[in-house]
XYZ file of C-alpha atoms in Angstrom:
767
model
C -0.040 0.049 -0.039
C 1.397 3.415 -0.838
C 1.689 6.270 1.610
C -1.165 8.224 -0.001
C -3.712 5.479 0.803
C -2.885 5.474 4.440
C -6.049 5.806 6.547
C -6.444 8.454 9.077
C -4.176 8.403 12.211
C -5.465 7.210 15.735
C -6.797 9.727 17.995
C -4.624 8.756 20.794
C -1.295 10.955 20.197
C 0.370 9.108 23.212
C -0.049 5.718 21.288
C 1.246 7.205 18.021
C 4.248 8.758 19.588
C 5.263 5.613 21.426
C 4.975 3.446 18.188
C 6.894 6.204 16.467
C 9.790 6.138 18.757
C 10.523 2.447 18.475
C 11.789 1.316 15.029
C 11.018 -2.126 13.613
C 12.555 -4.926 15.589
C 15.720 -6.276 13.793
C 15.933 -3.157 11.213
C 19.061 -1.456 11.949
C 21.973 0.235 9.554
C 24.751 -2.049 8.319
C 27.164 0.811 8.712
C 26.411 2.443 12.148
C 24.286 -0.586 13.725
C 21.780 1.974 14.948
C 17.985 1.297 14.597
C 16.469 2.909 11.563
C 13.269 2.860 9.595
C 12.482 2.083 5.968
C 11.697 5.727 5.060
C 15.050 6.826 6.567
C 17.209 4.237 4.917
C 18.163 2.415 1.673
C 18.663 -1.283 0.811
C 22.196 -2.335 0.418
C 21.590 -5.342 -1.848
C 19.191 -7.796 -3.053
C 17.746 -8.333 0.439
C 15.529 -5.263 1.070
C 15.630 -5.666 4.922
C 19.445 -5.226 4.825
C 19.842 -1.476 4.879
C 21.998 1.591 5.471
C 20.437 4.854 7.008
C 20.517 7.870 4.824
C 23.123 9.787 6.985
C 25.769 6.862 6.242
C 24.888 6.730 2.845
C 25.514 10.643 2.592
C 28.880 9.934 4.403
C 30.011 7.228 1.835
C 28.975 9.600 -1.049
C 31.009 12.379 0.560
C 33.997 10.077 0.655
C 33.646 8.822 -2.773
C 33.504 12.439 -4.088
C 36.510 13.492 -2.087
C 38.559 10.378 -3.617
C 37.624 11.193 -7.319
C 39.982 12.852 -9.394
C 39.176 15.746 -11.846
C 37.571 14.659 -14.973
C 39.654 14.578 -18.369
C 42.753 16.698 -18.338
C 41.683 19.342 -15.973
C 44.485 20.346 -13.631
C 44.238 19.414 -9.944
C 45.053 22.189 -7.565
C 47.137 21.732 -4.325
C 43.929 22.110 -2.234
C 42.073 19.345 -4.346
C 45.148 17.169 -4.129
C 45.532 17.425 -0.225
C 41.609 16.899 0.279
C 42.032 13.739 -2.059
C 44.844 12.285 -0.198
C 43.319 12.903 2.952
C 40.143 10.916 2.001
C 42.162 7.995 0.564
C 43.978 7.762 3.923
C 40.434 7.785 5.657
C 39.229 5.002 3.306
C 42.390 2.885 3.838
C 42.147 3.075 7.697
C 38.293 2.408 7.508
C 39.150 -0.839 5.576
C 41.203 -2.071 8.402
C 38.639 -1.169 11.240
C 36.666 -4.004 13.084
C 32.895 -3.667 12.648
C 32.494 -2.247 15.932
C 35.253 0.618 15.219
C 33.506 1.146 11.734
C 29.883 1.619 13.400
C 31.535 4.001 16.010
C 33.299 6.020 13.142
C 29.922 6.212 11.103
C 28.123 7.360 14.354
C 30.610 10.145 14.971
C 30.029 11.338 11.207
C 26.286 11.225 11.687
C 26.604 13.448 14.788
C 28.697 15.886 12.966
C 26.452 15.942 9.871
C 23.329 16.491 12.122
C 25.108 19.569 13.646
C 26.145 21.118 10.115
C 22.872 20.184 8.400
C 19.329 20.661 9.908
C 17.644 22.142 6.848
C 15.164 19.267 5.977
C 11.947 19.944 4.360
C 9.307 20.839 6.786
C 5.322 21.107 6.713
C 2.842 22.583 9.174
C 3.449 19.442 11.266
C 6.271 21.137 12.778
C 6.669 23.998 15.321
C 9.319 26.663 15.943
C 9.053 28.394 19.394
C 10.925 31.758 19.760
C 11.494 34.573 22.067
C 12.500 37.887 20.627
C 13.584 41.173 22.219
C 13.389 44.443 20.116
C 14.482 47.897 20.823
C 13.175 50.629 18.341
C 13.572 54.316 17.857
C 10.877 55.352 15.341
C 9.270 58.408 13.672
C 6.380 58.454 11.257
C 3.360 60.170 9.919
C -0.160 58.864 8.964
C -3.004 60.276 7.200
C -6.065 59.500 8.987
C -9.519 58.972 7.281
C -12.664 58.107 9.203
C -15.793 56.672 7.783
C -18.659 58.106 9.969
C -22.290 57.123 10.186
C -25.103 59.425 9.495
C -25.442 60.228 13.239
C -22.021 60.840 13.968
C -21.650 63.154 11.226
C -24.820 65.087 11.986
C -23.814 65.434 15.591
C -20.442 66.819 14.508
C -22.015 69.285 12.213
C -24.472 70.472 14.799
C -21.855 70.715 17.452
C -20.039 73.203 14.957
C -23.605 74.879 14.634
C -23.552 74.547 10.765
C -27.073 73.112 11.151
C -29.875 74.089 13.544
C -31.783 70.593 13.535
C -30.900 67.041 12.965
C -33.362 66.925 9.894
C -31.282 69.757 8.020
C -27.901 67.666 9.047
C -29.160 64.528 7.822
C -30.305 66.071 4.493
C -26.958 67.727 4.072
C -25.386 64.127 4.880
C -27.354 62.478 2.029
C -26.406 65.374 -0.483
C -22.688 65.051 0.680
C -22.827 61.255 -0.081
C -24.005 62.056 -3.601
C -21.474 64.507 -4.402
C -18.879 63.765 -7.208
C -15.559 62.533 -5.534
C -17.026 61.662 -2.135
C -16.182 58.308 -0.685
C -18.699 56.144 1.002
C -18.878 52.795 2.384
C -21.779 50.287 3.131
C -21.380 48.412 6.540
C -24.090 46.608 8.547
C -26.898 48.255 6.318
C -25.811 51.749 7.037
C -23.907 54.333 4.634
C -20.595 55.617 6.092
C -19.034 58.911 4.620
C -15.417 59.332 4.673
C -13.794 62.505 6.251
C -10.247 63.576 6.530
C -8.992 63.544 10.169
C -5.686 65.063 9.700
C -2.168 63.755 9.860
C -0.780 61.882 12.931
C 2.844 62.362 13.514
C 4.323 59.758 15.982
C 7.885 59.351 17.307
C 9.583 57.734 20.265
C 11.223 54.523 21.554
C 9.963 50.927 22.213
C 11.486 48.196 23.853
C 9.554 44.903 23.715
C 10.053 41.245 24.651
C 7.797 38.792 22.383
C 7.343 34.995 22.707
C 5.296 32.627 20.535
C 4.919 29.776 18.166
C 5.366 29.616 14.431
C 4.750 27.115 11.724
C 6.399 26.771 8.691
C 6.067 24.818 5.302
C 9.044 24.443 2.694
C 7.694 24.847 -0.860
C 9.770 23.146 -3.656
C 7.205 22.751 -6.575
C 3.543 23.642 -7.507
C 2.031 20.651 -5.761
C 3.685 21.955 -2.481
C 2.188 25.378 -3.092
C -1.449 24.178 -3.673
C -0.985 22.161 -0.547
C 0.129 25.057 1.475
C -2.535 27.367 0.243
C -5.242 24.731 1.024
C -4.025 24.007 4.473
C -3.333 27.647 5.269
C -6.813 28.552 4.185
C -8.170 25.748 6.463
C -6.182 27.113 9.359
C -7.186 30.802 8.767
C -10.854 29.833 8.676
C -10.575 28.056 11.974
C -8.678 30.848 13.559
C -11.333 33.307 12.363
C -14.062 31.007 14.256
C -12.094 31.124 17.558
C -11.274 34.770 17.183
C -15.102 35.264 16.864
C -15.848 33.115 19.790
C -13.422 35.073 21.843
C -14.958 38.342 20.880
C -18.174 37.262 21.945
C -16.877 36.027 25.088
C -15.273 39.098 25.688
C -18.548 41.310 25.114
C -20.261 39.035 27.597
C -17.524 39.435 30.048
C -16.658 35.647 30.319
C -13.387 35.406 28.450
C -10.724 34.049 30.627
C -7.960 33.397 28.106
C -7.674 33.579 24.551
C -7.934 30.366 22.511
C -4.904 28.996 20.930
C -4.859 29.572 17.229
C -2.274 27.108 16.253
C -2.424 23.396 17.243
C 1.176 22.442 16.874
C 1.153 19.600 19.559
C -1.941 17.888 17.641
C -0.090 18.412 14.216
C 3.093 16.828 15.563
C 1.205 13.929 17.160
C -0.873 13.321 13.930
C 1.937 13.496 11.533
C 4.021 10.952 13.894
C 1.041 8.565 13.947
C 0.810 8.863 10.077
C 4.522 8.067 9.669
C 4.213 5.132 12.254
C 1.678 3.649 10.232
C 3.038 4.063 6.884
C 6.450 2.378 8.070
C 4.372 -0.406 9.610
C 2.694 -1.034 6.191
C 5.932 -0.765 4.222
C 7.603 -3.173 6.847
C 4.837 -5.835 6.550
C 5.191 -5.599 2.743
C 8.910 -6.010 2.635
C 8.949 -8.987 4.990
C 6.192 -10.701 2.824
C 8.251 -10.019 -0.320
C 11.566 -11.419 1.583
C 9.552 -14.514 2.565
C 8.254 -15.310 -0.780
C 11.738 -14.880 -2.490
C 13.148 -17.387 0.054
C 10.380 -19.923 -0.462
C 10.687 -19.655 -4.322
C 14.560 -19.758 -4.349
C 15.265 -23.617 -5.125
C 18.239 -25.122 -6.962
C 16.827 -26.334 -10.389
C 16.805 -29.996 -10.957
C 18.880 -30.757 -14.241
C 17.971 -33.752 -16.395
C 20.389 -34.786 -18.970
C 18.650 -36.458 -21.616
C 19.930 -38.780 -24.256
C 22.221 -37.627 -27.098
C 19.653 -37.565 -29.818
C 17.144 -35.601 -27.715
C 19.718 -33.192 -26.485
C 21.164 -32.567 -30.274
C 17.740 -31.909 -31.462
C 17.377 -29.299 -28.549
C 20.772 -27.780 -29.669
C 19.768 -27.716 -33.371
C 16.485 -26.028 -32.616
C 18.359 -23.506 -30.199
C 20.960 -22.800 -33.135
C 17.828 -22.165 -35.835
C 16.259 -19.777 -33.241
C 19.437 -17.904 -32.762
C 20.379 -17.494 -36.467
C 16.839 -16.420 -36.951
C 16.901 -14.028 -34.102
C 20.216 -12.336 -35.814
C 18.568 -12.287 -39.228
C 15.529 -10.641 -37.651
C 17.649 -7.945 -36.004
C 19.430 -7.277 -39.279
C 15.915 -7.112 -41.146
C 14.752 -4.461 -38.652
C 17.962 -2.408 -39.519
C 17.332 -2.965 -43.224
C 13.714 -1.682 -42.714
C 15.013 1.365 -41.092
C 17.444 1.794 -43.931
C 14.842 1.396 -46.772
C 12.508 4.060 -44.665
C 15.684 6.434 -44.646
C 16.126 5.818 -48.293
C 12.518 6.820 -48.891
C 12.903 9.855 -47.015
C 16.130 10.809 -48.830
C 14.443 10.696 -52.048
C 11.934 13.392 -50.873
C 14.542 15.926 -49.573
C 14.167 19.533 -50.886
C 17.369 20.178 -52.732
C 19.902 18.150 -55.020
C 22.519 18.518 -52.575
C 20.774 17.058 -49.622
C 19.713 14.010 -51.633
C 23.404 13.675 -52.707
C 24.576 13.693 -49.146
C 21.892 11.212 -48.185
C 22.703 8.886 -51.059
C 26.335 8.837 -49.658
C 24.829 7.413 -46.183
C 22.766 4.778 -48.286
C 26.070 3.716 -49.989
C 28.015 3.229 -47.008
C 25.109 1.211 -45.351
C 24.895 -1.280 -48.380
C 28.719 -1.645 -48.304
C 28.424 -2.593 -44.589
C 25.522 -4.980 -44.850
C 27.388 -7.909 -46.441
C 29.954 -7.867 -43.421
C 26.943 -8.315 -40.867
C 25.725 -11.267 -43.083
C 29.018 -12.810 -43.197
C 29.457 -12.546 -39.420
C 26.017 -14.354 -38.889
C 27.231 -17.158 -41.060
C 30.475 -17.477 -39.239
C 28.751 -17.556 -35.840
C 26.126 -20.171 -37.424
C 28.995 -22.250 -38.595
C 30.867 -22.122 -35.151
C 27.642 -23.431 -33.432
C 27.104 -26.214 -35.944
C 30.554 -27.459 -35.374
C 30.207 -27.712 -31.570
C 26.910 -29.865 -32.286
C 28.950 -32.057 -34.518
C 31.574 -32.566 -31.889
C 29.226 -33.364 -29.260
C 27.364 -35.950 -31.375
C 30.510 -37.386 -32.432
C 31.705 -37.710 -28.683
C 28.248 -38.908 -27.745
C 28.681 -36.496 -24.899
C 24.819 -35.602 -23.846
C 25.996 -33.352 -21.009
C 28.287 -31.260 -23.198
C 25.421 -30.744 -25.805
C 23.105 -29.957 -22.978
C 25.412 -27.231 -21.690
C 25.864 -25.752 -25.145
C 22.174 -24.833 -25.271
C 22.689 -22.412 -22.564
C 26.052 -21.388 -24.102
C 24.475 -20.581 -27.579
C 21.857 -18.492 -26.055
C 24.538 -16.495 -24.006
C 26.814 -15.991 -27.164
C 23.571 -14.851 -29.088
C 22.920 -12.181 -26.384
C 26.790 -11.118 -26.508
C 26.738 -11.047 -30.319
C 23.639 -8.691 -30.391
C 25.414 -6.287 -28.270
C 29.082 -6.693 -28.990
C 29.114 -7.710 -32.871
C 31.421 -5.009 -34.506
C 29.923 -5.379 -38.022
C 26.525 -4.949 -36.583
C 27.570 -1.955 -34.357
C 28.973 -0.419 -37.392
C 25.984 -1.000 -39.644
C 23.602 0.366 -36.663
C 25.845 3.483 -36.127
C 25.899 4.260 -39.844
C 21.849 4.087 -40.056
C 21.765 6.054 -36.855
C 23.780 8.946 -38.286
C 21.619 8.637 -41.510
C 18.430 8.952 -39.545
C 20.031 11.871 -37.532
C 20.905 13.743 -40.794
C 17.344 13.206 -42.010
C 15.902 14.560 -38.645
C 18.100 17.555 -38.920
C 16.755 17.995 -42.396
C 13.210 17.836 -41.165
C 13.795 20.432 -38.534
C 15.149 22.894 -40.936
C 12.288 22.376 -43.285
C 9.844 22.890 -40.352
C 11.669 26.076 -39.264
C 11.374 27.207 -42.765
C 7.776 26.312 -42.989
C 6.934 27.783 -39.695
C 8.641 31.002 -40.459
C 6.825 31.109 -43.946
C 3.621 30.578 -42.136
C 4.284 33.231 -39.670
C 5.144 35.787 -42.243
C 2.059 34.756 -44.489
C -0.265 35.089 -41.276
C 1.311 38.516 -40.606
C 0.981 39.719 -44.165
C -2.513 38.417 -44.452
C -3.515 40.000 -41.077
C -2.407 43.275 -42.566
C -5.222 42.972 -45.060
C -8.263 41.664 -43.833
C -10.240 42.499 -46.809
C -7.992 40.574 -49.259
C -10.690 37.791 -49.734
C -13.401 40.597 -50.170
C -11.757 43.163 -52.139
C -9.201 41.485 -54.698
C -9.398 38.668 -57.020
C -7.207 36.922 -59.380
C -9.487 34.396 -61.138
C -12.000 36.553 -62.934
C -12.986 36.745 -66.461
C -11.521 40.149 -66.535
C -8.133 39.015 -65.197
C -7.847 36.224 -67.869
C -8.638 38.573 -70.667
C -6.365 41.134 -69.620
C -3.342 38.872 -69.410
C -4.323 37.532 -72.754
C -4.303 41.142 -74.169
C -0.996 41.946 -72.529
C 0.606 39.043 -74.086
C -0.814 39.616 -77.564
C -0.465 43.429 -77.650
C 2.652 44.682 -76.122
C 1.536 48.277 -76.846
C -0.519 48.033 -73.680
C 2.808 48.417 -71.738
C 3.119 52.006 -72.865
C 2.550 54.473 -70.085
C -0.074 57.181 -70.427
C -1.633 59.539 -68.165
C -1.033 62.783 -66.127
C 0.917 62.352 -63.058
C 1.257 64.815 -60.231
C 3.589 65.866 -57.359
C 3.571 63.391 -54.376
C 2.700 65.486 -51.559
C 1.108 68.648 -53.216
C -1.269 66.851 -55.754
C -1.710 63.435 -54.332
C -1.138 62.870 -50.529
C -2.245 66.511 -49.602
C -4.646 67.260 -52.369
C -8.291 68.643 -51.481
C -10.834 65.714 -51.193
C -12.970 67.085 -53.960
C -9.753 67.048 -56.317
C -9.749 64.170 -58.921
C -6.086 62.508 -58.401
C -3.978 60.127 -60.147
C -0.885 57.832 -59.271
C 2.480 59.293 -58.998
C 5.384 57.651 -61.060
C 9.038 57.695 -59.871
C 11.252 57.100 -62.841
C 14.030 54.584 -62.935
C 16.571 57.263 -62.614
C 14.839 58.555 -59.236
C 14.561 55.116 -57.670
C 17.374 53.037 -59.021
C 19.436 53.603 -56.056
C 16.906 52.659 -53.656
C 16.279 49.359 -55.563
C 19.986 48.429 -55.379
C 19.934 48.900 -51.551
C 16.887 46.761 -51.360
C 17.762 43.791 -53.429
C 21.315 43.617 -51.989
C 19.913 43.265 -48.477
C 19.903 39.836 -46.967
C 16.592 40.149 -45.333
C 15.110 40.594 -48.750
C 16.808 37.664 -50.232
C 15.584 35.467 -47.096
C 11.935 36.724 -47.362
C 12.239 36.148 -51.371
C 12.591 32.312 -50.833
C 9.817 31.724 -48.335
C 7.457 33.949 -50.004
C 8.054 31.981 -53.291
C 7.306 28.901 -51.542
C 4.031 30.510 -50.170
C 2.928 31.497 -53.601
C 2.839 27.961 -54.737
C 0.024 27.257 -52.164
C -1.883 30.156 -53.243
C -2.240 30.081 -57.029
C -1.521 31.980 -60.137
C -1.674 35.708 -60.087
C -2.194 36.073 -56.410
C -0.345 38.889 -54.677
C 1.268 38.247 -51.362
C 2.852 41.010 -49.051
C 4.622 40.628 -45.639
C 5.803 43.254 -43.310
C 9.551 43.667 -42.360
C 9.223 42.396 -38.822
C 12.961 42.646 -37.865
C 13.211 45.862 -36.088
C 16.802 47.078 -37.341
C 15.804 46.111 -40.933
C 12.492 48.057 -40.736
C 14.189 51.087 -39.554
C 16.869 50.943 -42.306
C 13.883 50.424 -44.982
C 12.009 53.353 -43.477
C 15.191 55.421 -43.985
C 15.421 54.418 -47.695
C 11.829 55.119 -48.433
C 12.291 58.509 -46.989
C 14.935 59.344 -49.347
C 12.591 58.474 -52.256
C 9.358 60.028 -50.727
C 9.635 62.069 -47.618
C 9.445 61.503 -43.795
C 5.920 63.130 -43.597
C 4.416 60.606 -46.140
C 5.251 57.555 -44.057
C 3.279 58.056 -40.956
C 0.000 59.408 -40.137
C -2.029 58.172 -37.093
C -0.113 59.872 -34.195
C -2.776 59.121 -31.728
C -2.513 55.485 -32.282
C 1.089 53.861 -32.069
C -0.351 50.348 -32.855
C -1.882 51.591 -36.085
C 1.255 53.118 -37.275
C 3.294 50.058 -36.529
C 0.944 47.753 -38.168
C -0.036 49.944 -41.272
C 2.899 52.099 -42.174
C 5.721 49.429 -41.781
C 7.852 48.831 -44.855
C 6.906 45.465 -46.820
C 8.207 43.020 -49.530
C 5.749 41.736 -51.874
C 5.496 39.274 -54.663
C 2.931 38.469 -57.474
C 2.999 35.233 -59.352
C 2.195 34.990 -63.212
C -1.125 36.247 -63.671
C -3.397 38.957 -63.220
C -5.327 40.623 -59.941
C -7.972 42.974 -59.772
C -8.361 45.036 -56.388
C -11.438 47.220 -55.723
C -9.289 49.736 -53.537
C -5.777 49.390 -51.803
C -5.307 47.881 -48.391
C -7.355 49.910 -45.927
C -7.640 52.697 -48.676
C -4.211 53.908 -47.971
C -1.907 55.376 -50.825
C 0.245 52.200 -51.774
C 3.778 53.360 -52.673
C 5.497 50.397 -54.745
C 8.973 49.905 -56.127
C 9.622 47.181 -58.627
C 12.860 45.275 -57.853
C 12.410 42.148 -60.035
C 10.516 41.225 -62.958
C 8.012 43.449 -64.797
C 4.317 44.249 -64.393
C 1.331 46.231 -65.760
C -0.744 48.448 -63.713
C -4.185 50.229 -64.828
C -6.726 51.758 -62.781
C -9.698 54.060 -62.419
C -11.030 56.269 -59.333
C -13.475 54.133 -57.335
C -16.293 56.735 -57.685
C -16.119 56.073 -61.508
C -16.930 52.315 -61.180
C -20.488 51.570 -61.959
C -22.701 51.049 -58.716
C -24.011 52.887 -56.038
C -22.165 51.317 -53.033
C -19.197 48.763 -52.848
C -21.440 45.768 -53.116
C -22.628 46.961 -56.547
C -19.138 48.056 -57.502
C -17.749 44.528 -56.760
C -20.564 42.857 -58.621
C -19.798 44.829 -61.655
C -15.950 43.950 -61.515
C -17.044 40.237 -61.123
C -18.938 40.400 -64.418
C -16.924 42.922 -66.414
C -14.793 42.238 -69.603
C -11.192 43.624 -70.345
C -12.760 45.644 -73.140
C -15.174 47.389 -70.507
C -12.540 47.909 -67.984
C -10.042 49.173 -70.605
C -12.665 51.867 -71.603
C -13.221 52.783 -68.295
C -9.681 53.168 -67.029
C -7.931 56.557 -66.720
C -4.320 55.613 -66.100
C -1.866 52.821 -66.799
C 1.795 52.350 -65.856
C 4.420 49.678 -67.017
C 6.570 48.581 -64.166
C 10.256 47.707 -64.729
C 13.246 47.130 -62.022
C 13.959 50.562 -60.453
C 10.777 52.177 -61.227
C 8.062 53.335 -58.616
C 4.448 54.083 -58.204
C 2.271 55.712 -55.534
C -1.499 54.266 -56.186
C -4.233 56.524 -54.533
C -6.058 54.643 -51.852
C -9.487 55.233 -53.517
C -8.658 53.939 -56.962
C -9.631 50.576 -58.462
C -6.953 48.916 -60.230
C -5.490 45.940 -62.090
C -1.914 44.280 -61.766
C -0.936 41.872 -64.403
C 2.487 39.928 -64.630
C 4.000 37.900 -67.458
C 6.318 36.329 -64.931
C 6.797 36.434 -60.999
C 7.202 40.055 -59.841
C 9.049 41.071 -56.526
C 9.054 44.529 -55.053
C 8.906 46.545 -51.949
C 6.051 48.856 -50.790
C 5.002 51.091 -48.059
C 1.711 52.742 -47.234
C 1.858 56.840 -47.047
C -0.739 59.196 -45.747
C -1.239 62.924 -45.237
C -3.802 65.452 -44.436
C -5.583 65.786 -47.804
C -5.776 62.034 -48.547
C -6.769 61.174 -45.198
C -10.129 62.546 -45.863
C -10.352 59.945 -49.001
C -9.264 57.104 -46.889
C -11.864 57.899 -44.178
C -14.582 57.792 -46.787
C -13.738 54.542 -48.227
C -13.082 53.027 -44.809
C -16.745 54.315 -43.945
C -17.990 52.465 -47.011
C -16.354 49.447 -45.944
C -17.657 49.378 -42.615
C -21.166 50.014 -44.172
C -20.629 47.009 -46.592
C -19.435 44.745 -43.722
C -20.133 45.513 -40.035
C -17.567 42.865 -38.900
C -14.808 45.147 -39.893
C -15.765 47.750 -37.149
C -13.862 45.601 -34.496
C -10.874 45.000 -36.867
C -8.125 47.248 -38.185
C -10.333 48.896 -40.576
C -12.686 50.009 -37.890
C -9.837 51.117 -35.740
C -8.294 53.148 -38.449
C -11.684 54.882 -39.250
C -12.041 55.773 -35.628
C -8.506 57.375 -35.648
C -9.160 59.222 -38.718
C -12.281 60.668 -37.349
C -10.456 61.964 -34.231
C -7.567 63.315 -36.426
C -9.832 65.160 -38.901
C -12.166 66.829 -36.362
C -13.049 70.645 -37.044
C -9.690 72.589 -36.972
C -9.214 75.320 -34.222
C -8.731 79.077 -35.148
C -4.973 78.752 -34.988
C -4.929 75.989 -37.385
C -7.027 77.884 -39.821
C -4.684 80.704 -39.420
C -1.737 78.619 -40.136
C -3.158 76.975 -43.078
C -4.256 80.436 -44.604
C -0.470 81.612 -44.194
C 0.767 78.542 -45.752
C -1.517 79.129 -48.598
C -0.232 82.506 -49.259
C 3.390 81.317 -49.507
C 4.972 80.874 -53.134
C 4.386 77.498 -54.451
C 7.927 76.060 -53.742
C 7.984 77.383 -50.373
C 4.570 76.028 -49.761
C 5.507 72.485 -50.931
C 8.388 72.471 -48.313
C 6.167 73.439 -45.316
C 2.757 71.961 -46.176
C 1.716 70.574 -42.766
C 1.026 66.817 -42.471
C -0.066 64.611 -39.728
C 3.162 62.961 -39.737
C 5.769 65.547 -40.798
C 6.343 67.727 -43.997
C 8.911 67.136 -46.626
C 9.840 67.438 -50.125
C 7.936 65.598 -52.878
C 8.900 64.027 -56.100
C 7.457 64.826 -59.733
C 7.060 62.188 -62.273
């Protein structure tokens, strides 16, 4: 029976104490010869009743550690050498001692250890008595607040002659309780009002003598912590009952002495009783086990049969041994075949070639293992023939046990088999490392994809890459290269796009290859871009043709550097907007890398209707768009339906701008434009969202339409952006109107550099 199933202790603490004080008869330490218990000792061998107490075991461990030399080639200091030499002398002396002298020596060490080490684990079953004397010199101040009843407050107010009657004071008390900032409390069915009673400043000296009893519990893990909390709560509840009883007795004048809140004596007696019962049960179990082993231990009777019978037994044993060896090799061959299958599915040719080298080495080692099996089989068959020839039945009988022993030794000691196993183990280890790297790669890709998709919650509802319009546009682009020709009018980035008036019609801003080439070179040479390009390509395989995938630059140092690069092309003011919400700024105005697979994608508007600044890094693409207001339909639902059914001819007739993107070229797409992006090959690039005062109104209007179209967006990033923009674009103050008027009166060039933005101002670029 385990200690957890021990029944409750007996009610008599005296009987429990007496039973625990006397150890089991005959159970004593083999080292110090002193009585011990099962829970305080360890067995010395197969006989569980021959035991060494824990103190003597600790002494032996200390002696062993002291004799041990430093591991490896570590130098041994003079202090370590002196300690080791002293310990060796002690051990040599101990070997020459008689049993009585050894017992005396171990007893002495036990007493020394008990004096040095008294930090055993304790629970609430132990108590600590203390007497403590203190002398103090103190100074302090305390603010005093008093919660008064209605009667106390009214009496104080009437004594100050602030009110003539109790009814007036009571009415004033109720009004005071309802005032803003007043502090009240409900106790015993009455409302109490807090009043400041001043500051108490106290100083002086104190000399005291305190005595008492404490209980402690050592906590080493979560289970101990939970047990401590449960038992402490139980003790606290009992103490509350006793204190309440003492309080009632004090009010009745019958309290003679306070009740004891800690029952240390009862706890100690209870624990001793439990320990004694557990010890008794363990002792009975050990004695029963020892008795059973003694009864079962009998010398086996060996019966030697005839030569023919014994030879048949040996022959069968040899066959089973050979079969066992072949089975062991077959298991290893199965592992090798499995490893070969996994090697064929590795991601790169280099890894597959390395795995093939492991396979070749395993195939070279296998014949050696089979030859070793045949050699061992021939050896056994030779011993069988010799026994039959000599007609020695006893020899053949003994060979049966010898074959079993040799089989066991061969399984663990055969060098060819060990080499074969080790090579397969190395092969499997190589494959495990490959899988781990693949998992890390997939995990990083999944995380980045999740981050990218989370930044555009509307991707599934505002962008499509498998529409009829997309297919026709791609076919037209392949047949008519003239479609790649740029046309349209492009304006200054800040003045005519990001900070244009809400009623003005705007188009995209194009950065020429000469303006953006240096930025393109710095981005493509960045190691972070190369890393993202690999796993983004892997993710694109899962999404499909024409899909657009964008991921934020999550590494802080790289993100900061990329922001600086974008500032060179655009300006610092265009890169941030929502000052009142840092989280939105971190999530929406962070540089990103994107990729679009071969195909075409149509978007109803940009992500969150923010101006989308894109820089082509690799590949070519074709962009064409139209303001969202010009797309047929009264709301987003109708406009989305028109795009679903539109043809390329209809969209081509409707579009107001188009741009052919090549490496080094950049474009800023207005947030309230519907646009199409087509690629004839995989396209890579970088992008960042921009926003300033003028365009913020356009973004707000589109976000408002999105929330009207899908109410679920109110609690997502779109709703948060809408709320932030509404706060930012509230009616300006007189001072702000004056500043805008003065800015408008400045010359165009000067006004361009000082145009106020929600982020900060800077110079723009002209297409």
